[in-house]
Short mmCIF file of C-alpha atoms in Angstrom, two decimals:
data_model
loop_
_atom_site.label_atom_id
_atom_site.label_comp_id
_atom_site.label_asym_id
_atom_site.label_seq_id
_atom_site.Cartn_x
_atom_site.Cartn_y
_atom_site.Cartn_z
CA UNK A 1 -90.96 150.35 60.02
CA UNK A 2 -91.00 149.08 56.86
CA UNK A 3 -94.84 148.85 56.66
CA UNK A 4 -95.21 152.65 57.93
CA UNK A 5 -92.87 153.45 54.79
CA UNK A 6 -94.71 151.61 52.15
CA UNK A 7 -97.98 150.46 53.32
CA UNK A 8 -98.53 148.04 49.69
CA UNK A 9 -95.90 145.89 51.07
CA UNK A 10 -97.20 142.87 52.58
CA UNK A 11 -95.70 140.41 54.54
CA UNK A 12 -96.28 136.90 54.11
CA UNK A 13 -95.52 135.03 57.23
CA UNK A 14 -93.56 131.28 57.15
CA UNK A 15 -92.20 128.50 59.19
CA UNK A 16 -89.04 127.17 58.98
CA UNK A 17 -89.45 123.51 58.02
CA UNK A 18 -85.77 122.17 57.00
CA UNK A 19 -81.92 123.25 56.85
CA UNK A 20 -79.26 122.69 53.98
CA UNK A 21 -76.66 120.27 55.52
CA UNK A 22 -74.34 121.05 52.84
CA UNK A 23 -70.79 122.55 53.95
CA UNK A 24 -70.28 126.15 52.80
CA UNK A 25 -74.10 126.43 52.34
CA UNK A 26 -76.96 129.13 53.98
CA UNK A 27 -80.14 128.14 52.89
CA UNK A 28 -83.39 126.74 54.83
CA UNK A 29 -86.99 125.40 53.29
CA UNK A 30 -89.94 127.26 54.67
CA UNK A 31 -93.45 126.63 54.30
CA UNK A 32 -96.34 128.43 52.18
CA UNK A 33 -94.60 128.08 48.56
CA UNK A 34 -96.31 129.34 45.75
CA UNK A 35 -99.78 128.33 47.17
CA UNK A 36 -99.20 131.13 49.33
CA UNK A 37 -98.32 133.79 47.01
CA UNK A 38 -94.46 133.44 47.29
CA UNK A 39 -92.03 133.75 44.15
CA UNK A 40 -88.16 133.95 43.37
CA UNK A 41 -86.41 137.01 44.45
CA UNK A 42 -88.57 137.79 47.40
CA UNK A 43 -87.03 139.64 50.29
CA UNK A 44 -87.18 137.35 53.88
CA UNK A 45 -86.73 138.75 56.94
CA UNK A 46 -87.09 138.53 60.73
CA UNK A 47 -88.45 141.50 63.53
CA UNK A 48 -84.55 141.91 64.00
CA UNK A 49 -83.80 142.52 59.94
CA UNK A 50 -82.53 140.64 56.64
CA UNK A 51 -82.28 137.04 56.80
CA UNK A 52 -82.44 136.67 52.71
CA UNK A 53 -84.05 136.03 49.67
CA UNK A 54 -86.34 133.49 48.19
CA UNK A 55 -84.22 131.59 45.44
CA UNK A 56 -86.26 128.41 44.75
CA UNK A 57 -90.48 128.22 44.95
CA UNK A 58 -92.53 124.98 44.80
CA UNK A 59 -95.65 124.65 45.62
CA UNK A 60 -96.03 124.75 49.41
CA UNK A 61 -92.44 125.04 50.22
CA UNK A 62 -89.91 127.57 49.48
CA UNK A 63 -85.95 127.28 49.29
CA UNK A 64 -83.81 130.60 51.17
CA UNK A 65 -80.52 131.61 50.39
CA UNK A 66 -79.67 133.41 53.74
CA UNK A 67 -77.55 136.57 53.39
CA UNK A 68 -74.64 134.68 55.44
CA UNK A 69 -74.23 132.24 52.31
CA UNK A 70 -70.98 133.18 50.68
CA UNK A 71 -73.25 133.08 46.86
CA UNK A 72 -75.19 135.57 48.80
CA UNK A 73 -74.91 139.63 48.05
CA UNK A 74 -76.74 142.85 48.42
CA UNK A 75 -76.29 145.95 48.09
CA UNK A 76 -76.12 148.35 51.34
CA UNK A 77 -75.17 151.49 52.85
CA UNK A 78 -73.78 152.37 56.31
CA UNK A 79 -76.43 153.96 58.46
CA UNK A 80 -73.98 157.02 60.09
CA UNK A 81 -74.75 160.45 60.24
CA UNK A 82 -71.37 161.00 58.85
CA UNK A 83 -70.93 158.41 56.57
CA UNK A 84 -73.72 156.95 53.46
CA UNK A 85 -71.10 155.20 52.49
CA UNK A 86 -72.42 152.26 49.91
CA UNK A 87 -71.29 148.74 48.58
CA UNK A 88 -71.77 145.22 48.85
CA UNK A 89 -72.59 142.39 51.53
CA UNK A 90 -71.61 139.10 51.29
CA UNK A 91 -71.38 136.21 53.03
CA UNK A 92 -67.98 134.81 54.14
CA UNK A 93 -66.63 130.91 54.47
CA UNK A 94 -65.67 131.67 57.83
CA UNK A 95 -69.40 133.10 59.02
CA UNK A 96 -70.71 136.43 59.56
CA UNK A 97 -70.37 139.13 56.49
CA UNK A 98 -68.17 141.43 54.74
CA UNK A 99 -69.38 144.87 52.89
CA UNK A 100 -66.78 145.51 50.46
CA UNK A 101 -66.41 147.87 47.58
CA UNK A 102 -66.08 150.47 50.30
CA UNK A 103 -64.28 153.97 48.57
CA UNK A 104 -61.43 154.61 50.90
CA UNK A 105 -61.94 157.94 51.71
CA UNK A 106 -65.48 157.15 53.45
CA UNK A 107 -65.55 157.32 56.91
CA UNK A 108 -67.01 153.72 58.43
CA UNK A 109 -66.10 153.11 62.19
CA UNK A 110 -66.67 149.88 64.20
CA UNK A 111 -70.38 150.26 65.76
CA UNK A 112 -72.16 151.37 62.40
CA UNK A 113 -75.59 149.67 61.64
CA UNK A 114 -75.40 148.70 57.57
CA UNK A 115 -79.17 148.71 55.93
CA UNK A 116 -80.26 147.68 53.05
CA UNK A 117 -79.43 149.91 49.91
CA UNK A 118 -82.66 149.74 47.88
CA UNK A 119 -80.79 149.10 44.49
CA UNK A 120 -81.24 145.95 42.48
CA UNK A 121 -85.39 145.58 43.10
CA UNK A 122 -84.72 142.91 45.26
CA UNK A 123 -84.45 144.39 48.87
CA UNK A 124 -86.45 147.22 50.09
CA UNK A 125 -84.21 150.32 51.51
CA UNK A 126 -83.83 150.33 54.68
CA UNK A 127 -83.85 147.04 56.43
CA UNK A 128 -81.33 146.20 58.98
CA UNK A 129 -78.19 143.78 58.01
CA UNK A 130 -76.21 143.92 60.60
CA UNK A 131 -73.55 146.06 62.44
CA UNK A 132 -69.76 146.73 61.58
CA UNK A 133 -67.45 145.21 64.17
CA UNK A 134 -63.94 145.68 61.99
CA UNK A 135 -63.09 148.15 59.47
CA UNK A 136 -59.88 146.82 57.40
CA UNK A 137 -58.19 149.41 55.72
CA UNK A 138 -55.15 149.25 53.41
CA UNK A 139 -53.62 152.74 52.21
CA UNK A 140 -52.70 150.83 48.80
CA UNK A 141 -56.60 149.47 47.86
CA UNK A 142 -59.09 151.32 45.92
CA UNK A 143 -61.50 150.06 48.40
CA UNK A 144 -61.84 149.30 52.27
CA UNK A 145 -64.10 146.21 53.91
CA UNK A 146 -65.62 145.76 57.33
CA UNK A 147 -67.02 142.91 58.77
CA UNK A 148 -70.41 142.90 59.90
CA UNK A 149 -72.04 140.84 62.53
CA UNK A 150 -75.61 140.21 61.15
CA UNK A 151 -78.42 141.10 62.79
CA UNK A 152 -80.43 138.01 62.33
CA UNK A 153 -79.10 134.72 64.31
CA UNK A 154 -79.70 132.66 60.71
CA UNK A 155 -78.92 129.42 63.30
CA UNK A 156 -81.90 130.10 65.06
CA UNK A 157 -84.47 131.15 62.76
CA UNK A 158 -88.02 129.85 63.20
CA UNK A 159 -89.96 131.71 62.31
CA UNK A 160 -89.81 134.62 58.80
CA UNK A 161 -91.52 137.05 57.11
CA UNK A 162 -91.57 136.97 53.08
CA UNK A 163 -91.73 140.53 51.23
CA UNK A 164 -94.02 140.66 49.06
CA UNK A 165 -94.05 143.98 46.83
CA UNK A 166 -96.96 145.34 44.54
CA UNK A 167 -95.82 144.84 40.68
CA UNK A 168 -93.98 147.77 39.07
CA UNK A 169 -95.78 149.42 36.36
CA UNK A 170 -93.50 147.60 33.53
CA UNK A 171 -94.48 144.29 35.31
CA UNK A 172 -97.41 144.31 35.43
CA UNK A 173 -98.17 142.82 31.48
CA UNK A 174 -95.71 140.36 32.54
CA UNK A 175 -96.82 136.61 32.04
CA UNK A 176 -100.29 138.18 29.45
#
């Protein structure tokens, strides 16, 4: 869907080649690297939606920090007819993902698919996260959370897709 959107996107396709065994860390290596035209901050994703972002490139491998990594956040919206409610997905010790920074008087209801905001450059609109299965709400907070079950099984990833966006106007004398 993406591609139908915005057909100057590319996707640049990559293996899964290793795994952080770290505790408390979501990150995999994949293959390609810079040789194949990857660099820092690039979008990854799966058929199913966002896995996450490129946050390390050498020169035939690349380093991930998936979205389920608690260092992990992006910005997203709730995909209701009801409800564009927007805030913030991160990753959570305990696995899976919370969107926080929800305003309180939005109405966000177990079942909702969250997408991708578009803000910050990094993520394209749009692209599946995952899909709220508790909303917590306190009467006393600013703000309400749900968790989200993500859409991607970042376990069992084998196989990704890299973003790879054309260069904004004011980057494009970058690096000259």
């Amino acid at each position: 869907e993406l591609k139908e959107r915005d057909d100057t996107v590319e996707f640049i396709p990559a293996r899964v080649i290793g795994r952080d065994v770290v505790p408390y860390v979501s990150a995999l290596t994949i293959d390609g690297g810079r040789a194949a035209g990857m660099e820092e901050q690039m979008a990854v994703v799966t058929r199913r939606g966002l896995a996450g972002q490129i946050v390390e490139v050498h020169p035939t491998t690349a380093r991930v920090l998936l979205i389920t990594d608690v260092n992990s956040s992006v910005s997203a919206r709730i995909q209701n007819p009801e409800s564009r409610a927007t805030g913030v997905v991160r990753g959570r010790v305990e696995g899976g993902l919370v969107m926080q920074y929800i305003a309180q008087n939005e109405r966000v209801q177990t079942g909702d698919w969250v997408i991708t905001a578009g803000m910050g450059g990094i993520f394209p609109e749009g692209i599946i996260i995952g899909q709220v299965i508790q909303v917590r709400r306190k009467d006393v907070d600013v703000y309400q959370e749900a968790l989200i079950q993500p859409a991607v099984e970042v376990d069992k990833l084998e196989r990704v897709f890299v973003i790879k966006r054309p260069a904004q106007p004011h980057e494009a004398g970058r690096g000259s």
